[in-house]
Coordinates of C-alpha atoms and ligand atoms in Angstrom, one line a residue:
M199 CA 47.3 -135.0 23.9
C200 CA 47.0 -134.7 20.1
G201 CA 46.2 -131.2 18.8
I202 CA 44.3 -130.5 15.6
V203 CA 44.4 -127.3 13.5
G204 CA 42.9 -126.5 10.2
Y205 CA 42.4 -123.5 8.0
I206 CA 40.5 -122.6 4.8
G207 CA 40.2 -119.0 3.6
N208 CA 42.0 -116.3 1.6
Q209 CA 45.2 -116.1 3.7
E210 CA 48.3 -118.3 3.4
A211 CA 47.5 -121.3 5.5
Y212 CA 51.0 -122.4 6.6
P213 CA 51.8 -119.5 9.0
I214 CA 48.3 -119.8 10.6
L215 CA 48.6 -123.6 11.0
I216 CA 52.1 -123.4 12.5
K217 CA 51.1 -120.7 14.9
G218 CA 48.1 -122.8 15.8
L219 CA 50.3 -125.8 16.5
H220 CA 52.4 -123.7 18.8
R221 CA 49.3 -122.6 20.7
L222 CA 48.4 -126.2 21.2
E223 CA 51.9 -127.3 22.3
Y224 CA 50.8 -127.0 25.9
R225 CA 48.6 -130.1 25.4
G226 CA 51.7 -132.3 25.2
Y227 CA 53.0 -134.1 22.0
D228 CA 56.0 -135.9 20.4
S229 CA 55.7 -135.2 16.7
A230 CA 54.1 -132.8 14.3
G231 CA 52.9 -132.6 10.7
I232 CA 51.0 -130.6 8.2
A233 CA 49.1 -131.2 4.9
L234 CA 48.5 -128.5 2.4
I235 CA 46.8 -128.3 -1.0
N236 CA 48.7 -126.0 -3.3
P237 CA 47.1 -123.9 -6.0
S238 CA 47.6 -126.7 -8.5
G239 CA 45.6 -129.1 -6.3
D240 CA 48.6 -131.2 -5.1
L241 CA 48.2 -132.6 -1.6
N242 CA 51.5 -132.4 0.2
I243 CA 52.2 -133.9 3.6
Y244 CA 55.3 -132.8 5.7
K245 CA 55.8 -134.4 9.1
T246 CA 58.5 -135.1 11.6
K247 CA 59.2 -136.5 15.1
G248 CA 60.0 -133.7 17.6
R249 CA 58.8 -130.2 18.2
V250 CA 56.8 -127.9 16.0
S251 CA 60.1 -126.0 15.5
D252 CA 61.5 -129.2 13.9
L253 CA 58.6 -129.3 11.6
E254 CA 59.2 -125.6 10.6
E255 CA 62.8 -126.4 9.9
F256 CA 61.8 -129.5 7.8
C257 CA 59.3 -127.3 5.8
D258 CA 62.0 -124.7 5.0
S259 CA 62.7 -125.9 1.5
K260 CA 59.2 -127.3 0.8
D261 CA 56.3 -126.1 -1.2
I262 CA 54.1 -124.4 1.4
S263 CA 51.9 -122.3 -0.8
A264 CA 48.3 -123.0 0.0
T265 CA 45.2 -121.3 1.4
I266 CA 43.9 -124.6 2.8
G267 CA 45.6 -127.0 5.2
I268 CA 45.4 -129.2 8.2
A269 CA 48.0 -129.7 10.9
H270 CA 48.6 -131.9 13.9
T271 CA 50.6 -132.5 17.0
R272 CA 50.7 -136.2 18.0
W273 CA 50.8 -137.7 21.4
A274 CA 51.7 -141.3 20.8
T275 CA 49.3 -144.1 21.6
H276 CA 49.6 -146.7 18.8
G277 CA 53.2 -146.8 17.6
E278 CA 56.3 -145.0 18.9
P279 CA 56.9 -141.3 18.2
N280 CA 58.6 -141.3 14.8
N281 CA 58.2 -139.7 11.4
A282 CA 56.1 -142.5 9.9
N283 CA 53.6 -142.5 12.8
A284 CA 53.3 -138.7 12.8
H285 CA 50.1 -137.3 11.3
P286 CA 48.8 -136.5 8.7
H287 CA 48.4 -139.9 7.0
Y288 CA 47.8 -140.4 3.3
S289 CA 45.4 -143.0 2.0
E290 CA 46.7 -145.7 -0.4
T291 CA 46.5 -143.6 -3.5
E292 CA 47.7 -140.5 -1.6
N293 CA 44.4 -138.8 -2.7
L294 CA 43.3 -138.2 0.9
A295 CA 45.0 -136.9 4.0
L296 CA 43.7 -137.3 7.6
I297 CA 44.6 -136.0 11.0
H298 CA 43.1 -137.6 14.1
N299 CA 42.9 -137.2 17.9
G300 CA 41.5 -140.2 19.7
I301 CA 41.7 -144.0 19.4
I302 CA 40.1 -146.4 16.9
E303 CA 39.7 -149.4 19.1
N304 CA 38.8 -151.9 16.4
Y305 CA 41.7 -150.8 14.2
A306 CA 43.4 -154.3 14.2
V307 CA 40.4 -156.1 12.7
L308 CA 39.9 -153.4 10.1
K309 CA 43.6 -153.3 9.2
E310 CA 43.6 -157.0 8.7
Q311 CA 40.6 -156.8 6.3
L312 CA 42.1 -153.9 4.4
M313 CA 45.5 -155.7 4.0
Q314 CA 43.7 -158.7 2.6
K315 CA 42.2 -156.3 0.0
G316 CA 45.7 -155.2 -1.0
Y317 CA 46.1 -152.0 1.1
H318 CA 49.6 -151.2 2.4
F319 CA 50.4 -149.5 5.7
L320 CA 53.4 -147.3 6.3
S321 CA 52.8 -146.7 10.0
N322 CA 51.7 -148.5 13.2
T323 CA 48.9 -146.2 13.9
D324 CA 45.2 -146.7 14.2
T325 CA 44.7 -143.5 12.3
E326 CA 46.1 -144.8 9.0
V327 CA 43.5 -147.6 9.1
L328 CA 40.8 -145.0 9.2
I329 CA 41.9 -143.1 6.1
Q330 CA 42.5 -146.3 4.2
L331 CA 39.0 -147.4 5.2
I332 CA 37.5 -144.2 3.9
E333 CA 39.3 -144.5 0.6
Y334 CA 38.3 -148.2 0.3
I335 CA 34.6 -147.3 0.8
Q336 CA 34.9 -144.4 -1.6
T337 CA 36.3 -146.5 -4.4
L338 CA 34.1 -149.5 -3.8
N339 CA 30.8 -147.5 -3.7
H340 CA 31.8 -144.7 -6.1
V341 CA 30.7 -142.1 -3.5
D342 CA 32.1 -138.7 -2.5
V343 CA 34.5 -138.4 0.4
C344 CA 31.9 -137.2 2.8
T345 CA 29.6 -140.2 2.2
A346 CA 32.6 -142.5 2.5
L347 CA 33.5 -140.8 5.8
Q348 CA 30.0 -141.3 7.1
L349 CA 30.1 -145.0 6.2
A350 CA 33.5 -145.5 7.6
L351 CA 32.7 -143.8 10.9
G352 CA 29.7 -146.1 11.1
Q353 CA 32.2 -149.0 11.2
V354 CA 34.7 -147.7 13.7
I355 CA 34.6 -148.2 17.5
G356 CA 36.4 -145.6 19.5
A357 CA 37.0 -141.9 19.9
Y358 CA 37.9 -139.4 17.2
A359 CA 38.2 -135.8 16.2
I360 CA 39.4 -135.8 12.6
A361 CA 39.9 -133.6 9.6
V362 CA 40.2 -134.9 6.0
M363 CA 41.3 -133.2 2.8
E364 CA 41.2 -134.5 -0.7
K365 CA 43.7 -134.0 -3.5
G366 CA 42.4 -131.7 -6.3
N367 CA 39.7 -130.2 -4.0
P368 CA 41.3 -127.1 -2.5
D369 CA 37.9 -125.8 -1.4
Q370 CA 36.9 -128.3 1.3
I371 CA 37.9 -129.7 4.7
I372 CA 35.7 -132.3 6.3
V373 CA 35.8 -132.7 10.1
A374 CA 34.0 -135.0 12.5
R375 CA 34.0 -135.8 16.2
K376 CA 33.1 -138.4 18.8
S377 CA 34.3 -138.2 22.4
S378 CA 37.3 -136.0 21.4
P379 CA 37.1 -132.2 21.3
L380 CA 36.7 -130.1 18.1
V381 CA 35.9 -126.5 17.6
L382 CA 35.1 -124.6 14.4
G383 CA 36.0 -121.0 14.2
I384 CA 33.9 -118.8 12.0
G385 CA 35.7 -115.8 10.4
E386 CA 35.0 -113.4 7.5
N387 CA 35.2 -115.7 4.5
E388 CA 37.5 -118.0 6.4
F389 CA 37.2 -120.9 8.7
F390 CA 39.4 -122.4 11.4
I391 CA 39.4 -125.8 13.0
A392 CA 41.1 -126.7 16.3
S393 CA 41.1 -129.0 19.3
D394 CA 40.3 -126.0 21.5
A395 CA 39.8 -122.3 21.0
S396 CA 43.4 -121.3 21.7
P397 CA 44.6 -121.3 18.0
I398 CA 41.4 -119.6 16.8
I399 CA 40.9 -116.7 19.2
E400 CA 43.3 -114.3 17.5
Y401 CA 41.2 -114.5 14.4
T402 CA 37.7 -114.8 15.6
N403 CA 35.7 -115.3 18.8
K404 CA 32.8 -116.9 17.0
V405 CA 32.8 -120.7 17.3
I406 CA 30.7 -123.8 16.8
Y407 CA 31.2 -126.8 19.0
L408 CA 30.4 -130.1 17.2
E409 CA 28.5 -132.7 19.1
D410 CA 29.3 -136.4 19.1
E411 CA 29.0 -138.2 15.7
E412 CA 28.6 -135.0 13.9
I413 CA 30.4 -134.1 10.7
A414 CA 31.0 -130.5 9.4
I415 CA 31.7 -130.0 5.7
V416 CA 33.7 -126.8 5.7
K417 CA 33.7 -125.2 2.2
R418 CA 35.3 -122.0 1.0
H419 CA 32.8 -119.1 0.8
E420 CA 29.9 -121.2 2.3
Q421 CA 28.6 -121.6 5.8
P422 CA 29.7 -125.0 7.2
R423 CA 27.1 -127.7 6.8
I424 CA 26.6 -130.0 9.7
V425 CA 25.3 -133.6 9.3
T426 CA 25.4 -136.6 11.5
I427 CA 27.1 -139.9 10.6
G428 CA 23.6 -141.1 9.8
N429 CA 23.2 -138.1 7.4
V430 CA 20.7 -136.1 9.5
E431 CA 21.1 -132.3 8.9
K432 CA 21.9 -130.3 12.1
T433 CA 22.1 -126.7 13.0
R434 CA 24.5 -125.6 15.7
E435 CA 24.5 -122.3 17.5
I436 CA 27.4 -119.9 17.0
I437 CA 28.9 -119.1 20.4
Q438 CA 30.9 -115.9 21.2
L439 CA 33.9 -116.7 23.3
E440 CA 35.2 -114.4 26.0
L441 CA 38.8 -115.7 25.8
S442 CA 41.5 -113.0 25.2
L443 CA 44.8 -113.4 23.5
S444 CA 46.8 -112.0 26.5
Q445 CA 45.5 -115.0 28.5
L446 CA 47.4 -117.3 26.2
E447 CA 50.8 -115.5 26.7
K448 CA 53.4 -115.6 29.5
G449 CA 53.1 -112.0 30.5
G450 CA 56.8 -111.6 31.5
F451 CA 57.1 -114.9 33.5
P452 CA 59.6 -117.5 32.3
H453 CA 57.0 -120.2 32.3
F454 CA 53.2 -120.5 32.1
M455 CA 53.4 -122.6 35.3
L456 CA 55.0 -119.8 37.3
K457 CA 52.6 -117.3 35.8
E458 CA 49.7 -119.5 36.8
I459 CA 50.9 -120.0 40.3
F460 CA 51.2 -116.2 40.7
E461 CA 47.8 -115.7 39.2
Q462 CA 46.0 -117.5 42.0
P463 CA 45.0 -114.6 44.2
H464 CA 43.4 -113.1 41.2
T465 CA 41.9 -116.3 39.8
L466 CA 40.3 -117.1 43.2
R467 CA 38.8 -113.7 43.3
D468 CA 37.4 -114.3 39.8
C469 CA 36.1 -117.7 41.0
M470 CA 34.2 -116.1 43.9
R471 CA 33.0 -113.0 42.0
G472 CA 29.2 -112.8 41.9
R473 CA 29.0 -115.9 44.1
V474 CA 30.5 -114.8 47.5
D475 CA 29.2 -111.5 48.7
V476 CA 30.5 -110.6 52.1
T477 CA 28.9 -107.2 52.2
C478 CA 25.5 -108.9 52.0
N479 CA 26.6 -112.0 53.9
N480 CA 25.4 -114.1 51.0
I481 CA 26.6 -117.0 48.8
V482 CA 24.9 -117.8 45.5
L483 CA 25.8 -120.8 43.4
S484 CA 23.1 -120.9 40.8
G485 CA 24.1 -124.5 39.7
I486 CA 23.0 -125.6 43.2
L487 CA 20.1 -123.3 43.8
D488 CA 18.5 -124.2 40.4
H489 CA 18.4 -127.8 41.6
R490 CA 17.9 -127.2 45.3
E491 CA 15.5 -130.1 45.9
R492 CA 18.0 -132.6 44.4
F493 CA 20.7 -131.4 46.8
L494 CA 18.3 -131.4 49.8
Q495 CA 17.3 -135.0 49.0
A496 CA 20.7 -136.4 48.2
K497 CA 21.6 -139.4 50.3
R498 CA 25.1 -139.6 48.9
I499 CA 27.6 -137.6 46.8
I500 CA 30.1 -139.4 44.6
I501 CA 33.0 -137.3 43.3
L502 CA 34.6 -138.5 40.1
A503 CA 37.9 -137.1 38.7
C504 CA 41.4 -138.0 37.6
G505 CA 44.9 -136.8 38.8
T506 CA 45.0 -133.4 40.4
S507 CA 41.3 -133.0 40.0
W508 CA 40.9 -136.2 42.0
H509 CA 43.0 -134.7 44.8
A510 CA 40.6 -131.7 44.8
G511 CA 37.8 -134.3 45.1
L512 CA 39.4 -135.8 48.2
I513 CA 39.5 -132.4 49.9
G514 CA 35.9 -131.9 48.7
E515 CA 34.9 -135.1 50.5
Y516 CA 36.3 -133.7 53.8
L517 CA 34.6 -130.4 53.2
I518 CA 31.2 -131.7 52.3
E519 CA 31.1 -134.4 55.0
E520 CA 32.1 -131.9 57.7
I521 CA 30.1 -128.9 56.5
C522 CA 27.0 -130.6 55.0
R523 CA 26.9 -133.9 56.8
I524 CA 26.2 -135.8 53.5
P525 CA 28.3 -139.0 52.9
V526 CA 30.8 -138.6 50.1
E527 CA 32.8 -141.1 48.1
V528 CA 35.6 -140.1 45.8
E529 CA 36.6 -142.3 42.9
Y530 CA 39.0 -142.3 40.0
S531 CA 36.8 -142.0 37.0
S532 CA 38.8 -144.8 35.3
E533 CA 38.0 -147.3 38.1
F534 CA 34.4 -146.2 38.7
R535 CA 33.4 -146.7 35.1
Y536 CA 34.5 -150.4 34.9
R537 CA 33.8 -151.7 38.4
H538 CA 30.0 -152.1 38.1
P539 CA 29.3 -149.4 40.8
V540 CA 26.0 -149.2 42.6
I541 CA 24.4 -145.9 41.6
Y542 CA 21.1 -144.7 43.0
P543 CA 18.8 -142.2 41.3
D544 CA 19.1 -139.9 44.3
D545 CA 22.9 -139.9 44.2
I546 CA 24.6 -136.7 43.2
I547 CA 27.7 -137.1 41.1
I548 CA 30.2 -134.3 41.1
A549 CA 32.6 -134.6 38.1
I550 CA 35.7 -132.4 38.4
S551 CA 37.9 -131.7 35.4
Q552 CA 40.0 -128.7 34.4
S553 CA 39.9 -129.5 30.7
G554 CA 36.3 -130.8 30.7
E555 CA 37.5 -133.3 28.1
T556 CA 39.0 -136.2 30.2
A557 CA 37.8 -139.3 28.5
D558 CA 37.4 -141.5 31.6
T559 CA 35.5 -138.8 33.4
L560 CA 33.2 -138.2 30.5
A561 CA 32.5 -142.0 30.2
A562 CA 31.9 -142.2 34.0
I563 CA 29.4 -139.4 33.7
E564 CA 27.5 -141.2 31.0
L565 CA 27.4 -144.3 33.1
A566 CA 26.0 -142.4 36.1
K567 CA 23.4 -140.6 33.9
K568 CA 22.2 -143.9 32.5
E569 CA 21.5 -145.0 36.1
G570 CA 19.5 -141.8 36.7
A571 CA 21.9 -139.9 38.9
F572 CA 22.1 -136.2 38.8
V573 CA 25.5 -135.0 37.5
Y574 CA 27.2 -131.7 38.5
G575 CA 30.3 -130.6 36.7
I576 CA 33.2 -128.5 38.0
C577 CA 35.2 -127.5 35.0
N578 CA 37.4 -124.7 33.7
V579 CA 37.2 -124.8 30.0
V580 CA 34.0 -123.1 28.9
G581 CA 32.0 -125.0 26.3
S582 CA 34.0 -128.2 26.8
S583 CA 32.4 -131.6 26.7
I584 CA 31.8 -132.2 30.4
P585 CA 29.8 -129.0 31.0
R586 CA 27.8 -129.8 27.9
N587 CA 27.0 -133.3 29.2
T588 CA 26.1 -132.6 32.8
H589 CA 22.8 -131.5 34.4
S590 CA 24.3 -128.5 36.2
G591 CA 27.6 -127.2 37.3
S592 CA 30.0 -124.4 38.1
Y593 CA 32.9 -123.1 36.0
T594 CA 36.1 -122.4 37.9
H595 CA 36.7 -119.2 35.8
V596 CA 40.5 -119.2 36.0
G597 CA 41.1 -118.6 32.3
P598 CA 43.2 -120.9 30.2
E599 CA 45.6 -123.1 32.2
L600 CA 48.5 -123.7 29.8
G601 CA 51.2 -125.2 32.1
V602 CA 50.6 -129.0 31.9
A603 CA 50.9 -129.3 35.7
S604 CA 47.7 -128.0 37.1
T605 CA 48.0 -125.2 39.7
K606 CA 45.4 -122.4 39.5
A607 CA 42.7 -124.8 38.3
F608 CA 43.3 -127.0 41.4
T609 CA 42.9 -124.1 43.9
A610 CA 39.8 -122.9 42.0
Q611 CA 38.3 -126.4 42.1
L612 CA 38.8 -126.3 45.9
C613 CA 37.2 -122.9 46.0
V614 CA 34.1 -124.1 44.1
L615 CA 33.8 -127.2 46.3
T616 CA 34.0 -124.9 49.3
M617 CA 31.3 -122.6 48.0
M618 CA 29.2 -125.6 47.1
A619 CA 29.5 -127.0 50.6
L620 CA 28.6 -123.7 52.2
C621 CA 25.6 -123.2 49.9
I622 CA 24.3 -126.7 50.5
A623 CA 24.8 -126.4 54.3
R624 CA 22.8 -123.2 54.3
E625 CA 19.9 -124.7 52.3
K626 CA 19.9 -127.8 54.4
K627 CA 20.2 -125.7 57.6
V628 CA 22.8 -128.1 59.0
L629 CA 25.2 -125.4 60.1
P630 CA 24.3 -122.3 62.1
Q631 CA 24.1 -119.2 59.9
S632 CA 26.7 -117.5 62.1
R633 CA 29.2 -120.2 61.4
I634 CA 28.5 -120.1 57.6
L635 CA 29.1 -116.4 57.7
E636 CA 32.3 -116.8 59.6
L637 CA 33.5 -119.3 57.0
L638 CA 32.4 -117.1 54.1
H639 CA 34.3 -114.1 55.5
E640 CA 37.4 -116.2 55.9
L641 CA 37.1 -117.6 52.4
N642 CA 37.0 -114.1 51.1
L643 CA 40.4 -113.4 52.8
I644 CA 42.2 -116.4 51.2
P645 CA 43.4 -114.5 48.0
D646 CA 45.2 -112.0 50.2
K647 CA 46.8 -114.7 52.3
I648 CA 48.0 -116.5 49.1
E649 CA 49.6 -113.2 48.1
Q650 CA 51.5 -113.2 51.3
I651 CA 52.8 -116.8 50.7
L652 CA 53.9 -115.8 47.2
N653 CA 56.2 -113.2 48.7
A654 CA 58.2 -116.1 50.0
N655 CA 59.0 -117.2 46.4
D656 CA 62.7 -116.2 46.7
S657 CA 63.3 -118.1 49.8
I658 CA 61.5 -121.2 48.4
Q659 CA 63.8 -120.9 45.4
K660 CA 66.8 -120.9 47.7
L661 CA 65.5 -123.9 49.5
S662 CA 64.9 -125.7 46.2
N663 CA 68.7 -125.5 45.5
I664 CA 69.4 -127.7 48.5
F665 CA 67.1 -130.5 47.2
T666 CA 67.5 -130.4 43.5
Y667 CA 69.6 -133.6 43.4
A668 CA 67.5 -135.7 45.7
H669 CA 66.3 -138.9 44.1
N670 CA 63.2 -139.4 46.2
F671 CA 60.8 -137.3 48.3
I672 CA 58.1 -138.2 50.8
Y673 CA 55.1 -135.8 51.4
L674 CA 53.1 -136.2 54.6
G675 CA 49.9 -134.5 55.8
R676 CA 46.9 -135.3 57.9
G677 CA 43.2 -134.4 57.7
Y678 CA 42.6 -131.7 55.1
N679 CA 46.3 -131.7 54.3
Y680 CA 46.6 -135.4 53.4
P681 CA 45.3 -134.8 49.9
V682 CA 47.7 -131.7 49.7
A683 CA 50.6 -134.1 50.4
L684 CA 49.4 -136.3 47.5
E685 CA 49.1 -133.2 45.3
G686 CA 52.6 -131.9 46.4
A687 CA 54.2 -135.3 45.4
L688 CA 52.4 -135.4 42.1
K689 CA 53.5 -131.9 41.2
L690 CA 57.1 -132.7 42.0
K691 CA 57.2 -136.0 40.0
E692 CA 55.4 -134.5 37.0
I693 CA 57.7 -131.7 36.3
S694 CA 61.1 -132.6 37.9
Y695 CA 60.9 -136.4 37.3
I696 CA 62.0 -137.0 40.9
H697 CA 60.2 -139.9 42.5
A698 CA 57.9 -138.7 45.2
E699 CA 55.1 -140.3 47.3
G700 CA 52.4 -138.7 49.4
Y701 CA 51.0 -140.4 52.4
P702 CA 48.7 -139.6 55.3
A703 CA 51.3 -138.9 58.0
A704 CA 50.1 -141.6 60.4
E705 CA 50.4 -144.3 57.7
M706 CA 54.1 -143.7 57.5
K707 CA 54.9 -146.1 60.3
H708 CA 53.0 -148.9 58.4
G709 CA 55.6 -149.1 55.7
P710 CA 57.2 -146.0 54.2
I711 CA 59.2 -145.3 57.4
A712 CA 61.6 -148.0 56.1
L713 CA 62.7 -145.5 53.5
I714 CA 63.7 -142.8 55.9
D715 CA 67.4 -142.0 56.2
N716 CA 69.6 -138.9 56.1
E717 CA 69.1 -138.7 52.3
M718 CA 65.4 -138.7 52.3
P719 CA 63.7 -135.3 52.2
V720 CA 60.3 -135.4 53.9
V721 CA 57.9 -132.5 53.3
V722 CA 55.5 -132.4 56.2
I723 CA 52.4 -130.1 56.3
A724 CA 52.4 -129.3 60.0
T725 CA 50.1 -126.3 60.4
D726 CA 48.5 -125.4 63.6
N727 CA 45.2 -127.2 63.3
D728 CA 43.3 -130.1 65.0
M729 CA 46.0 -132.5 63.9
Y730 CA 49.0 -130.4 65.0
E731 CA 50.1 -132.5 68.0
K732 CA 49.7 -135.7 66.0
V733 CA 51.8 -134.4 63.1
I734 CA 54.5 -133.2 65.6
S735 CA 54.8 -136.9 66.8
N736 CA 55.2 -138.0 63.1
I737 CA 57.9 -135.4 62.6
Q738 CA 59.7 -136.7 65.7
E739 CA 59.6 -140.2 64.2
I740 CA 61.3 -139.0 61.1
K741 CA 63.9 -137.0 62.9
A742 CA 64.7 -140.0 65.1
R743 CA 65.7 -141.8 61.9
N744 CA 67.7 -138.8 60.5
G745 CA 65.2 -137.9 57.8
R746 CA 65.4 -134.3 56.6
V747 CA 62.2 -132.4 57.3
I748 CA 60.9 -129.5 55.3
A749 CA 57.8 -128.4 57.2
I750 CA 55.0 -126.1 56.1
V751 CA 54.1 -124.3 59.3
S752 CA 51.8 -121.6 60.7
E753 CA 53.4 -118.2 61.2
T754 CA 52.9 -118.5 65.0
D755 CA 54.5 -121.9 65.2
T756 CA 57.4 -122.5 67.6
V757 CA 57.5 -126.2 68.2
V758 CA 57.9 -127.5 64.6
K759 CA 60.3 -124.7 63.8
S760 CA 62.6 -126.0 66.5
I761 CA 62.6 -129.6 65.2
A762 CA 62.3 -129.3 61.4
D763 CA 65.4 -128.7 59.2
Y764 CA 63.6 -126.1 57.1
V765 CA 60.3 -124.4 57.4
I766 CA 58.0 -122.4 55.1
E767 CA 55.3 -120.3 56.8
V768 CA 51.7 -119.9 55.8
P769 CA 49.1 -117.6 57.4
A770 CA 46.5 -119.0 59.8
T771 CA 43.1 -119.9 58.5
E772 CA 40.2 -122.3 59.2
D773 CA 41.3 -125.9 59.0
C774 CA 39.0 -126.6 56.0
F775 CA 40.6 -123.8 54.0
E776 CA 44.2 -124.8 54.7
P777 CA 44.7 -126.7 51.5
L778 CA 44.1 -123.4 49.6
L779 CA 47.2 -122.1 51.4
T780 CA 49.5 -125.1 52.0
T781 CA 49.3 -126.1 48.3
I782 CA 51.0 -122.9 47.2
P783 CA 54.6 -123.4 48.7
L784 CA 54.5 -127.0 47.4
Q785 CA 53.7 -125.7 43.9
L786 CA 56.6 -123.3 44.1
L787 CA 59.0 -125.8 45.5
S788 CA 58.3 -128.3 42.6
Y789 CA 58.6 -125.5 40.1
H790 CA 62.0 -124.3 41.3
I791 CA 63.4 -127.8 41.6
A792 CA 62.3 -128.6 38.1
V793 CA 63.8 -125.4 36.8
N794 CA 67.1 -126.1 38.6
K795 CA 67.1 -129.5 36.8
R796 CA 66.5 -127.8 33.5
R797 CA 63.3 -129.6 32.9
D798 CA 60.7 -128.5 30.4
V799 CA 58.4 -127.2 33.1
D800 CA 55.4 -126.3 31.0
M801 CA 55.6 -129.4 28.8
P802 CA 57.0 -132.3 30.9
R803 CA 57.9 -135.4 29.0
N804 CA 55.1 -137.9 28.3
L805 CA 52.4 -135.8 29.8
A806 CA 49.3 -134.4 28.1
K807 CA 47.2 -131.5 29.3
S808 CA 43.9 -132.8 28.1
V809 CA 43.7 -136.6 28.3
T810 CA 41.1 -137.4 25.6
V811 CA 41.9 -141.1 25.5
E812 CA 41.1 -143.6 28.2
Ligands
F6R1128 C1 48.4 -132.9 37.1 C2 47.3 -132.8 36.1 C3 46.6 -134.0 35.8 C4 45.1 -133.7 35.6 C5 44.3 -134.9 35.1 C6 42.9 -134.7 35.0 O1 49.0 -131.7 37.3 O2 47.1 -131.8 35.5 O3 46.7 -135.0 36.8 O4 44.6 -133.2 36.8 O5 44.8 -135.4 33.9 O6 42.6 -133.7 34.1 P1 41.3 -132.8 34.1 O7 41.3 -132.0 35.3 O8 41.4 -131.9 32.8 O9 40.2 -133.8 34.0

């Protein structure tokens, strides 16, 4: 989704802005642009469809001298990806330039009004409407740009993170946010602006997160001044980030996605550190223990999420219902927020989000809070909007996930859900302590077992060669492995663009079985668990119709190995922890197929890492 970078200080702005745009590439985009104010006060905009490298080429012969600038990567919403729709946008007189992440919902009405007043539009974007509106208000009321911005933002409906610069004023950038992320980096006599901390961290670890409807006036040699749209002065705490630069690099791997798949033993250990203590037979999740009574009294848990995080939520449902005996519902945030859901004050909402910025999940949280429910966030990005807008929660602690397709964040979400289930079960005394300890000890072994699966990478790569040219895939699983089938299919379609569907294996005979023939690869998770015999029958049904079965099996398996066309082994574990293992070969299979097809694995077409519009 759109990325914003800004700089004001003593250094040349252009290289800092371009590097910042590269750091934000992982978010997904289709065009890029930059606005610079040169030492004579000229406000120049350069922008182009395509990659940041295309923008660099375009800027080769341009005036890029400036110590102040704003830059943007656009993920198209209103208007196709082309040069005109790329940001920044000028105002009518070309006195102002604006970059924007978000959506101005009432742009059509505002545009119509501005056109009647003689304003011209060069793009199809909602963003251009906002900068024209700011200039119109500025001219009409003879006010400075900050006041005009405040008045304009009072008129717009929607979400925004914006940065504005003014011709002839090389000492000021104004930024504002509502429902879209924006971070301010505080350096020595220099300031940075970005959608997230990744473009900032190599210069400073001191940041300020703006709250909704806040504006920061960032001036050279002055501390940023923060006011609300209604002009109330605010002070915001400067936060020290723990992010390191090496976490933003590939570390010898060809893609971030492969690096992140291989990081999982380590990230799960980080996720459990200080929480699971097998030497003391203890589990501590402060987010739960600090609100123990709420969890003890909860009659129902509702899990809200999107995409891969929603798949983690489905596994969470199985875990919490089995281990804690609390009823759980799992909903897509985007459906929940608009379907007039019944929410009780003693409901607990668990919102799961890697980025912590997903617009639908944020809106669903607001709705649940209004109804008095207690909201617990499971997020990865520290300081993002969801952790700041929930009553309690747990970070997944996997470091930045830069591959657009979520891998290490997913397994860590499962790990947090498991720790939550164990912690709640102990407090509720619904599971014998001996069983809790058994599960705790097994959970602690999961990272080692993942390491073992990763050793099969080469053979999974070989297997991927056989299926690179398939047009469709079906993924099947039962019980805990049904959501894993959904996740396996999502991973494949996201990065290889092969059509894939996941189903509960028993559902196959209610429709999808019609698709099975000798060209249809069917990935079946057939590990030795409570559902083993049932899954074997499902595999027989596929083989009877000449389907090609790739089975994920337990090391000790003999039966499935004798029927399936190809097998990938995983070590044995408790049924409820199987998704932590069975997911890994599916991540690797998708990765290798996508690489074979020469896809842009880390930045698949049309996708955004952080979905900040609904
Ligand atoms: C898939 C993927 C997406 C995200 C979804 C929610 O690989 O990454 O489906 O899971 O967009 O994002 P978060 O978790 O940031 O709320």
